[in-house]
């Protein structure tokens, strides 16, 4: 295990003990910076549209850390149908959005911490209170990410993520 057990929060720049409990992707797979110049494409921190035909929402795959009581999160992008994306967009600031049924989507983020691709895993997007990113629930399969979401991980696994993602 590395000698340093602290990190700087990417959101608030605060120095924190222990490895980070979240990592995320800035955009869905397939987004290219040149799309920002197109009128039919847009990337915000929460939603993305590519060429007026591909629609994404940014959410969290949450994983319980069994031996610490913490929650580890992957910030991921999930594709939605045009109708579900429009509904999500329309209700984005509406407190009633918590009552929405989950939306089906495909995971559009490749997570390098897994030996098997995470791209295009089946998901359900659960809308939460205004100000909170949607919860992304993977369909129950034997993919390591789905297993970890169901069964949880250890603090040692969180450290493995930090070693891989922060130290290469």
CSV table of C-alpha atoms in Angstrom, one decimal:
chain,number,residue,atom,x,y,z
A,1,UNK,CA,0.0,0.0,0.0
A,2,UNK,CA,1.4,3.5,-0.8
A,3,UNK,CA,2.8,5.5,2.1
A,4,UNK,CA,0.4,8.4,1.5
A,5,UNK,CA,-3.1,8.0,2.7
A,6,UNK,CA,-4.6,11.3,1.8
A,7,UNK,CA,-5.9,13.2,-1.3
A,8,UNK,CA,-7.1,16.5,-2.4
A,9,UNK,CA,-10.8,16.7,-3.2
A,10,UNK,CA,-11.4,17.6,-6.8
A,11,UNK,CA,-14.6,19.5,-6.0
A,12,UNK,CA,-13.6,21.6,-3.0
A,13,UNK,CA,-9.7,21.3,-3.0
A,14,UNK,CA,-9.9,20.2,0.7
A,15,UNK,CA,-7.1,17.9,1.9
A,16,UNK,CA,-8.7,14.6,3.1
A,17,UNK,CA,-7.4,11.5,4.8
A,18,UNK,CA,-7.7,8.2,2.9
A,19,UNK,CA,-8.1,7.5,-0.7
A,20,UNK,CA,-10.9,9.2,-2.7
A,21,UNK,CA,-14.4,7.7,-2.5
A,22,UNK,CA,-15.4,8.7,-6.0
A,23,UNK,CA,-14.1,9.0,-9.5
A,24,UNK,CA,-15.9,10.1,-12.6
A,25,UNK,CA,-16.0,10.7,-16.3
A,26,UNK,CA,-16.4,14.2,-17.6
A,27,UNK,CA,-18.3,13.0,-20.7
A,28,UNK,CA,-19.9,9.9,-22.2
A,29,UNK,CA,-17.9,7.7,-24.5
A,30,UNK,CA,-18.2,9.1,-28.0
A,31,UNK,CA,-18.2,12.8,-27.0
A,32,UNK,CA,-15.7,14.9,-28.9
A,33,UNK,CA,-14.8,18.5,-28.1
A,34,UNK,CA,-15.7,19.6,-31.6
A,35,UNK,CA,-19.3,18.7,-30.9
A,36,UNK,CA,-19.5,21.7,-28.6
A,37,UNK,CA,-19.6,23.9,-31.7
A,38,UNK,CA,-22.6,22.1,-33.1
A,39,UNK,CA,-26.2,23.4,-32.4
A,40,UNK,CA,-27.5,19.8,-32.1
A,41,UNK,CA,-24.9,18.8,-29.4
A,42,UNK,CA,-24.4,19.9,-25.8
A,43,UNK,CA,-22.4,18.7,-22.8
A,44,UNK,CA,-23.3,20.0,-19.3
A,45,UNK,CA,-22.1,18.5,-16.0
A,46,UNK,CA,-25.4,16.6,-15.8
A,47,UNK,CA,-26.7,15.9,-19.3
A,48,UNK,CA,-25.4,15.4,-22.8
A,49,UNK,CA,-26.8,15.3,-26.3
A,50,UNK,CA,-24.8,14.3,-29.4
A,51,UNK,CA,-25.9,15.3,-32.9
A,52,UNK,CA,-29.5,15.5,-31.7
A,53,UNK,CA,-29.8,11.7,-31.7
A,54,UNK,CA,-27.8,10.3,-28.7
A,55,UNK,CA,-28.9,11.4,-25.2
A,56,UNK,CA,-27.1,10.8,-21.8
A,57,UNK,CA,-27.5,11.6,-18.2
A,58,UNK,CA,-24.7,11.7,-15.6
A,59,UNK,CA,-25.3,9.6,-12.5
A,60,UNK,CA,-23.6,7.6,-9.8
A,61,UNK,CA,-23.0,3.9,-9.4
A,62,UNK,CA,-22.9,3.6,-5.7
A,63,UNK,CA,-21.1,0.7,-3.9
A,64,UNK,CA,-21.1,0.1,-0.2
A,65,UNK,CA,-17.7,-0.1,1.5
A,66,UNK,CA,-18.5,-3.0,3.9
A,67,UNK,CA,-15.7,-2.5,6.4
A,68,UNK,CA,-16.0,1.3,6.8
A,69,UNK,CA,-19.7,2.1,6.4
A,70,UNK,CA,-18.8,4.5,3.6
A,71,UNK,CA,-20.1,4.6,0.0
A,72,UNK,CA,-17.8,4.5,-3.0
A,73,UNK,CA,-19.2,6.1,-6.2
A,74,UNK,CA,-18.4,5.9,-9.9
A,75,UNK,CA,-19.6,9.0,-11.8
A,76,UNK,CA,-20.8,7.5,-15.1
A,77,UNK,CA,-22.9,8.4,-18.1
A,78,UNK,CA,-25.9,6.4,-19.2
A,79,UNK,CA,-27.7,6.6,-22.5
A,80,UNK,CA,-31.5,7.2,-22.4
A,81,UNK,CA,-34.1,7.1,-25.1
A,82,UNK,CA,-35.1,10.5,-26.5
A,83,UNK,CA,-38.4,10.4,-24.7
A,84,UNK,CA,-36.9,9.5,-21.3
A,85,UNK,CA,-34.2,12.1,-21.8
A,86,UNK,CA,-36.8,14.8,-22.6
A,87,UNK,CA,-38.8,13.7,-19.5
A,88,UNK,CA,-35.6,13.9,-17.3
A,89,UNK,CA,-34.7,17.3,-18.7
A,90,UNK,CA,-38.2,18.7,-18.2
A,91,UNK,CA,-38.3,17.5,-14.5
A,92,UNK,CA,-34.7,18.3,-13.7
A,93,UNK,CA,-35.6,21.1,-11.2
A,94,UNK,CA,-39.0,19.6,-10.2
A,95,UNK,CA,-39.2,18.1,-6.6
A,96,UNK,CA,-41.8,15.7,-7.9
A,97,UNK,CA,-39.1,14.0,-10.1
A,98,UNK,CA,-38.3,11.6,-7.2
A,99,UNK,CA,-41.7,9.9,-8.0
A,100,UNK,CA,-40.5,9.0,-11.5
A,101,UNK,CA,-40.2,5.3,-12.3
A,102,UNK,CA,-36.6,4.2,-13.2
A,103,UNK,CA,-35.5,4.7,-16.8
A,104,UNK,CA,-33.7,2.0,-18.8
A,105,UNK,CA,-30.3,2.9,-20.1
A,106,UNK,CA,-26.9,1.6,-21.3
A,107,UNK,CA,-23.7,2.5,-19.4
A,108,UNK,CA,-21.6,4.7,-21.7
A,109,UNK,CA,-18.5,5.0,-19.5
A,110,UNK,CA,-15.5,2.6,-19.6
A,111,UNK,CA,-14.2,2.1,-16.1
A,112,UNK,CA,-10.5,1.1,-16.3
A,113,UNK,CA,-10.5,-0.6,-12.9
A,114,UNK,CA,-12.3,-3.7,-14.3
A,115,UNK,CA,-10.8,-6.5,-16.4
A,116,UNK,CA,-14.1,-6.7,-18.4
A,117,UNK,CA,-15.5,-3.8,-20.3
A,118,UNK,CA,-18.2,-1.8,-18.5
A,119,UNK,CA,-19.3,-0.2,-21.8
A,120,UNK,CA,-23.0,-0.9,-22.7
A,121,UNK,CA,-23.9,-2.7,-19.4
A,122,UNK,CA,-27.7,-2.6,-18.9
A,123,UNK,CA,-28.8,-0.1,-16.2
A,124,UNK,CA,-31.8,1.5,-14.5
A,125,UNK,CA,-31.6,5.2,-13.8
A,126,UNK,CA,-33.3,6.2,-10.6
A,127,UNK,CA,-34.0,9.9,-10.2
A,128,UNK,CA,-33.4,11.4,-6.8
A,129,UNK,CA,-34.0,14.7,-5.1
A,130,UNK,CA,-33.2,17.9,-6.9
A,131,UNK,CA,-29.5,18.6,-6.5
A,132,UNK,CA,-28.6,14.9,-6.4
A,133,UNK,CA,-27.3,13.0,-9.3
A,134,UNK,CA,-29.4,10.0,-10.4
A,135,UNK,CA,-28.6,6.6,-8.9
A,136,UNK,CA,-27.4,4.1,-11.6
A,137,UNK,CA,-28.3,0.6,-10.8
A,138,UNK,CA,-26.8,-2.2,-12.9
A,139,UNK,CA,-28.9,-5.1,-13.9
A,140,UNK,CA,-27.9,-8.1,-11.8
A,141,UNK,CA,-25.3,-10.0,-13.8
A,142,UNK,CA,-21.9,-11.6,-13.0
A,143,UNK,CA,-20.0,-8.6,-14.3
A,144,UNK,CA,-17.5,-7.5,-11.5
A,145,UNK,CA,-19.0,-4.0,-11.3
A,146,UNK,CA,-22.5,-5.4,-10.9
A,147,UNK,CA,-21.3,-7.9,-8.3
A,148,UNK,CA,-19.5,-5.1,-6.4
A,149,UNK,CA,-22.6,-2.9,-6.4
A,150,UNK,CA,-24.7,-5.8,-5.0
A,151,UNK,CA,-22.2,-7.2,-2.5
A,152,UNK,CA,-20.1,-4.2,-1.6
A,153,UNK,CA,-16.3,-3.8,-1.5
A,154,UNK,CA,-13.6,-3.4,1.1
A,155,UNK,CA,-11.5,-0.4,2.0
A,156,UNK,CA,-8.6,-2.3,0.5
A,157,UNK,CA,-10.5,-2.3,-2.8
A,158,UNK,CA,-11.0,1.4,-2.6
A,159,UNK,CA,-7.2,1.7,-2.1
A,160,UNK,CA,-6.7,-0.5,-5.2
A,161,UNK,CA,-8.8,2.0,-7.2
A,162,UNK,CA,-6.6,4.9,-5.9
A,163,UNK,CA,-3.4,3.1,-6.7
A,164,UNK,CA,-4.6,2.4,-10.3
A,165,UNK,CA,-6.2,5.7,-11.1
A,166,UNK,CA,-4.0,8.2,-9.2
A,167,UNK,CA,-0.7,6.5,-9.4
A,168,UNK,CA,-1.0,4.6,-12.7
